[in-house]
Structure formats: structure tokens, C-alpha cells
N, CA, C and O atoms as a DFTB+ gen file, in Angstrom:
332 C
 N C O
     1  1       7.421     -18.917      15.187
     2  2       7.709     -17.715      14.429
     3  2       6.411     -16.928      14.240
     4  3       5.333     -17.496      14.072
     5  1       6.549     -15.639      14.272
     6  2       5.401     -14.752      14.146
     7  2       5.537     -13.896      12.897
     8  3       6.608     -13.796      12.298
     9  1       4.423     -13.284      12.525
    10  2       4.456     -12.329      11.432
    11  2       5.041     -11.013      11.941
    12  3       4.907     -10.672      13.116
    13  1       5.672     -10.305      11.063
    14  2       6.278      -9.026      11.402
    15  2       5.192      -7.959      11.568
    16  3       4.115      -8.057      10.980
    17  1       5.484      -6.967      12.356
    18  2       4.555      -5.846      12.498
    19  2       4.513      -5.009      11.227
    20  3       3.524      -4.327      10.956
    21  1       5.582      -5.064      10.458
    22  2       5.607      -4.347       9.189
    23  2       4.568      -4.906       8.208
    24  3       4.018      -4.170       7.389
    25  1       4.308      -6.209       8.301
    26  2       3.316      -6.823       7.419
    27  2       1.941      -6.237       7.705
    28  3       1.219      -5.841       6.789
    29  1       1.589      -6.187       8.976
    30  2       0.267      -5.671       9.344
    31  2       0.146      -4.192       9.001
    32  3      -0.917      -3.736       8.579
    33  1       1.219      -3.450       9.178
    34  2       1.190      -2.030       8.832
    35  2       1.084      -1.840       7.325
    36  3       0.356      -0.963       6.862
    37  1       1.797      -2.647       6.563
    38  2       1.722      -2.561       5.111
    39  2       0.320      -2.890       4.611
    40  3      -0.199      -2.212       3.725
    41  1      -0.289      -3.919       5.172
    42  2      -1.645      -4.276       4.778
    43  2      -2.646      -3.195       5.177
    44  3      -3.595      -2.922       4.441
    45  1      -2.435      -2.582       6.341
    46  2      -3.332      -1.503       6.780
    47  2      -3.222      -0.292       5.856
    48  3      -4.232       0.318       5.505
    49  1      -1.997       0.055       5.463
    50  2      -1.800       1.185       4.557
    51  2      -2.393       0.866       3.179
    52  3      -2.990       1.737       2.546
    53  1      -2.233      -0.365       2.720
    54  2      -2.806      -0.752       1.429
    55  2      -4.327      -0.691       1.453
    56  3      -4.947      -0.193       0.513
    57  1      -4.925      -1.192       2.516
    58  2      -6.382      -1.144       2.623
    59  2      -6.882       0.290       2.760
    60  3      -7.915       0.646       2.193
    61  1      -6.156       1.111       3.509
    62  2      -6.539       2.520       3.630
    63  2      -6.432       3.221       2.278
    64  3      -7.257       4.073       1.947
    65  1      -5.429       2.863       1.513
    66  2      -5.264       3.453       0.184
    67  2      -6.393       3.019      -0.753
    68  3      -6.918       3.837      -1.509
    69  1      -6.764       1.756      -0.708
    70  2      -7.881       1.284      -1.527
    71  2      -9.181       1.965      -1.111
    72  3      -9.994       2.331      -1.960
    73  1      -9.373       2.133       0.178
    74  2     -10.556       2.831       0.677
    75  2     -10.544       4.286       0.228
    76  3     -11.570       4.826      -0.186
    77  1      -9.375       4.915       0.311
    78  2      -9.227       6.311      -0.099
    79  2      -9.570       6.485      -1.574
    80  3     -10.294       7.411      -1.940
    81  1      -9.056       5.607      -2.413
    82  2      -9.304       5.725      -3.850
    83  2     -10.746       5.375      -4.204
    84  3     -11.328       5.986      -5.101
    85  1     -11.323       4.405      -3.515
    86  2     -12.685       4.004      -3.823
    87  2     -13.733       4.954      -3.276
    88  3     -14.732       5.228      -3.941
    89  1     -13.515       5.457      -2.072
    90  2     -14.504       6.303      -1.416
    91  2     -14.537       7.708      -2.009
    92  3     -15.613       8.254      -2.251
    93  1     -13.395       8.280      -2.239
    94  2     -13.325       9.665      -2.682
    95  2     -13.225       9.800      -4.196
    96  3     -12.862      10.861      -4.703
    97  1     -13.542       8.743      -4.911
    98  2     -13.456       8.801      -6.368
    99  2     -14.506       9.741      -6.946
   100  3     -14.224      10.474      -7.894
   101  1     -15.702       9.728      -6.394
   102  2     -16.760      10.589      -6.915
   103  2     -16.747      11.992      -6.339
   104  3     -17.254      12.922      -6.966
   105  1     -16.178      12.157      -5.158
   106  2     -16.165      13.452      -4.493
   107  2     -14.759      14.024      -4.485
   108  3     -14.169      14.221      -3.423
   109  1     -14.239      14.283      -5.631
   110  2     -12.868      14.759      -5.756
   111  2     -12.872      16.272      -5.864
   112  3     -13.591      16.853      -6.677
   113  1     -12.064      16.892      -5.037
   114  2     -11.890      18.334      -5.124
   115  2     -10.680      18.673      -5.979
   116  3     -10.716      19.605      -6.782
   117  1      -9.625      17.923      -5.802
   118  2      -8.421      18.102      -6.604
   119  2      -7.873      16.709      -6.913
   120  3      -7.290      16.056      -6.046
   121  1      -8.059      16.272      -8.123
   122  2      -7.708      14.901      -8.492
   123  2      -6.198      14.662      -8.429
   124  3      -5.769      13.538      -8.167
   125  1      -5.401      15.675      -8.661
   126  2      -3.942      15.504      -8.636
   127  2      -3.435      15.294      -7.216
   128  3      -2.525      14.496      -6.991
   129  1      -4.024      16.011      -6.251
   130  2      -3.634      15.787      -4.861
   131  2      -4.070      14.405      -4.394
   132  3      -3.337      13.735      -3.666
   133  1      -5.252      13.979      -4.805
   134  2      -5.733      12.655      -4.439
   135  2      -4.815      11.579      -5.024
   136  3      -4.489      10.604      -4.348
   137  1      -4.404      11.757      -6.264
   138  2      -3.506      10.796      -6.898
   139  2      -2.141      10.790      -6.209
   140  3      -1.535       9.732      -6.045
   141  1      -1.661      11.958      -5.809
   142  2      -0.371      12.047      -5.120
   143  2      -0.419      11.342      -3.771
   144  3       0.518      10.630      -3.408
   145  1      -1.501      11.535      -3.028
   146  2      -1.654      10.863      -1.732
   147  2      -1.702       9.351      -1.928
   148  3      -1.076       8.607      -1.173
   149  1      -2.435       8.896      -2.931
   150  2      -2.511       7.465      -3.214
   151  2      -1.171       6.880      -3.638
   152  3      -0.821       5.766      -3.248
   153  1      -0.429       7.630      -4.433
   154  2       0.889       7.159      -4.862
   155  2       1.851       7.052      -3.689
   156  3       2.580       6.067      -3.568
   157  1       1.854       8.057      -2.827
   158  2       2.742       8.014      -1.658
   159  2       2.351       6.890      -0.709
   160  3       3.219       6.234      -0.134
   161  1       1.060       6.663      -0.540
   162  2       0.614       5.572       0.327
   163  2       0.996       4.217      -0.251
   164  3       1.374       3.313       0.494
   165  1       0.904       4.065      -1.554
   166  2       1.267       2.786      -2.159
   167  2       2.778       2.543      -2.094
   168  3       3.214       1.406      -1.917
   169  1       3.563       3.585      -2.234
   170  2       5.021       3.436      -2.104
   171  2       5.397       3.114      -0.654
   172  3       6.294       2.307      -0.411
   173  1       4.715       3.741       0.303
   174  2       4.956       3.429       1.711
   175  2       4.593       1.975       2.014
   176  3       5.332       1.288       2.718
   177  1       3.479       1.512       1.495
   178  2       3.081       0.116       1.697
   179  2       4.104      -0.835       1.077
   180  3       4.389      -1.895       1.634
   181  1       4.651      -0.458      -0.067
   182  2       5.677      -1.286      -0.718
   183  2       6.949      -1.343       0.126
   184  3       7.534      -2.414       0.288
   185  1       7.375      -0.221       0.656
   186  2       8.582      -0.205       1.493
   187  2       8.383      -1.029       2.764
   188  3       9.290      -1.744       3.189
   189  1       7.207      -0.930       3.366
   190  2       6.932      -1.715       4.569
   191  2       6.877      -3.211       4.264
   192  3       7.333      -4.025       5.067
   193  1       6.326      -3.572       3.121
   194  2       6.265      -4.985       2.742
   195  2       7.658      -5.542       2.473
   196  3       7.950      -6.679       2.843
   197  1       8.511      -4.761       1.840
   198  2       9.893      -5.206       1.607
   199  2      10.632      -5.350       2.926
   200  3      11.383      -6.306       3.118
   201  1      10.424      -4.405       3.839
   202  2      11.068      -4.498       5.155
   203  2      10.579      -5.722       5.917
   204  3      11.363      -6.376       6.606
   205  1       9.299      -6.036       5.802
   206  2       8.768      -7.223       6.474
   207  2       9.327      -8.498       5.882
   208  3       9.581      -9.457       6.610
   209  1       9.522      -8.527       4.583
   210  2      10.048      -9.721       3.939
   211  2      11.518      -9.958       4.294
   212  3      11.968     -11.103       4.329
   213  1      12.253      -8.901       4.552
   214  2      13.685      -9.039       4.821
   215  2      14.011      -9.342       6.276
   216  3      15.166      -9.622       6.596
   217  1      13.021      -9.294       7.166
   218  2      13.312      -9.565       8.565
   219  2      13.610     -11.047       8.784
   220  3      12.887     -11.911       8.287
   221  1      14.673     -11.334       9.527
   222  2      14.992     -12.741       9.784
   223  2      14.072     -13.329      10.857
   224  3      13.510     -12.598      11.673
   225  1      13.929     -14.632      10.847
   226  2      13.155     -15.380      11.837
   227  2      11.702     -14.937      11.913
   228  3      11.115     -14.910      12.995
   229  1      11.121     -14.590      10.773
   230  2       9.709     -14.221      10.709
   231  2       9.051     -15.041       9.622
   232  3       9.715     -15.495       8.690
   233  1       7.746     -15.233       9.738
   234  2       7.000     -15.923       8.700
   235  2       6.900     -15.015       7.482
   236  3       6.709     -13.805       7.605
   237  1       7.030     -15.611       6.321
   238  2       7.060     -14.793       5.106
   239  2       5.835     -14.973       4.225
   240  3       5.739     -14.332       3.178
   241  1       4.909     -15.814       4.613
   242  2       3.739     -16.050       3.760
   243  2       2.885     -14.792       3.650
   244  3       2.501     -14.405       2.546
   245  1       2.586     -14.156       4.761
   246  2       1.797     -12.934       4.725
   247  2       2.607     -11.766       4.163
   248  3       2.041     -10.839       3.584
   249  1       3.924     -11.809       4.330
   250  2       4.775     -10.765       3.753
   251  2       4.729     -10.814       2.226
   252  3       4.765      -9.771       1.573
   253  1       4.652     -12.006       1.658
   254  2       4.539     -12.115       0.206
   255  2       3.198     -11.578      -0.291
   256  3       3.133     -10.950      -1.348
   257  1       2.134     -11.822       0.463
   258  2       0.815     -11.299       0.095
   259  2       0.834      -9.776       0.150
   260  3       0.344      -9.114      -0.764
   261  1       1.397      -9.220       1.219
   262  2       1.481      -7.761       1.350
   263  2       2.351      -7.168       0.247
   264  3       2.043      -6.098      -0.279
   265  1       3.421      -7.847      -0.100
   266  2       4.302      -7.379      -1.167
   267  2       3.587      -7.388      -2.513
   268  3       3.739      -6.456      -3.304
   269  1       2.814      -8.429      -2.773
   270  2       2.088      -8.515      -4.031
   271  2       1.015      -7.422      -4.127
   272  3       0.858      -6.801      -5.178
   273  1       0.291      -7.191      -3.054
   274  2      -0.732      -6.147      -3.047
   275  2      -0.099      -4.777      -3.242
   276  3      -0.613      -3.953      -3.998
   277  1       1.012      -4.535      -2.563
   278  2       1.681      -3.238      -2.676
   279  2       2.230      -3.019      -4.085
   280  3       2.146      -1.906      -4.605
   281  1       2.783      -4.043      -4.706
   282  2       3.293      -3.911      -6.075
   283  2       2.157      -3.608      -7.037
   284  3       2.298      -2.765      -7.922
   285  1       1.029      -4.292      -6.868
   286  2      -0.126      -4.025      -7.731
   287  2      -0.648      -2.602      -7.557
   288  3      -1.059      -1.967      -8.528
   289  1      -0.634      -2.101      -6.325
   290  2      -1.075      -0.724      -6.103
   291  2      -0.122       0.280      -6.739
   292  3      -0.566       1.257      -7.341
   293  1       1.165       0.053      -6.613
   294  2       2.132       0.969      -7.228
   295  2       1.974       0.953      -8.747
   296  3       1.978       2.006      -9.384
   297  1       1.838      -0.226      -9.321
   298  2       1.648      -0.309     -10.771
   299  2       0.352       0.366     -11.205
   300  3       0.308       1.011     -12.253
   301  1      -0.690       0.223     -10.415
   302  2      -1.954       0.875     -10.752
   303  2      -1.818       2.387     -10.716
   304  3      -2.384       3.081     -11.561
   305  1      -1.072       2.906      -9.745
   306  2      -0.899       4.366      -9.675
   307  2       0.026       4.889     -10.757
   308  3      -0.119       6.029     -11.198
   309  1       0.977       4.071     -11.189
   310  2       1.878       4.514     -12.252
   311  2       1.161       4.483     -13.599
   312  3       1.338       5.383     -14.420
   313  1       0.351       3.446     -13.825
   314  2      -0.303       3.319     -15.128
   315  2      -1.587       4.135     -15.233
   316  3      -1.968       4.519     -16.339
   317  1      -2.254       4.407     -14.144
   318  2      -3.515       5.142     -14.174
   319  2      -3.308       6.586     -13.734
   320  3      -3.838       7.013     -12.708
   321  1      -2.560       7.312     -14.491
   322  2      -2.290       8.712     -14.198
   323  2      -3.523       9.539     -14.589
   324  3      -4.054       9.365     -15.686
   325  1      -3.988      10.444     -13.697
   326  2      -5.171      11.245     -14.060
   327  2      -4.865      12.193     -15.221
   328  3      -3.753      12.703     -15.359
   329  1      -5.868      12.405     -16.033
   330  2      -5.708      13.289     -17.197
   331  2      -5.981      14.730     -16.845
   332  3      -5.892      15.604     -17.707
């Protein structure tokens, strides 16, 4: 059994989102657009992780890790709304 391609895509989107939030935190031109992009990326990562977990005949260990990371990112974007 192999890992799903959705798992790798979800992890890539999550890492890109973390990079986006960490790198452009000091050089923000419009904080609301940056927050919106991060929120959409975290929701996309969550959807991909759920899709990876639901695929039959695939390993689910990495899918659970991707799901946990995506849930934490979504919660962080919901709770850390820019002022």
C-alpha cells in the first residue's frame, strides 16, 4: 500500500502556507489579503487531507499527520484574526 497523492499535496500546501505566513509577516502590504490567502490555503489543505484519509487501500498514517496539521492551521487562522 502506498500513500495517497492527496497527502503529499496537502502537506505541500500546509508548508507553503506556513512559509507564506512566516516570511511575509514583516513585509505586509495588506494584512487582510494575506490573512485571506492563508485561510484559503489552510482550508484547501484540510480538504485534501480529508480526501486522502477517505481513499481506500491507502496508508493512513501520513494522512492523519496531514489532517492534524491542516486542522491546526485552520484553527490558527480562525482564532488569530487580524485587527
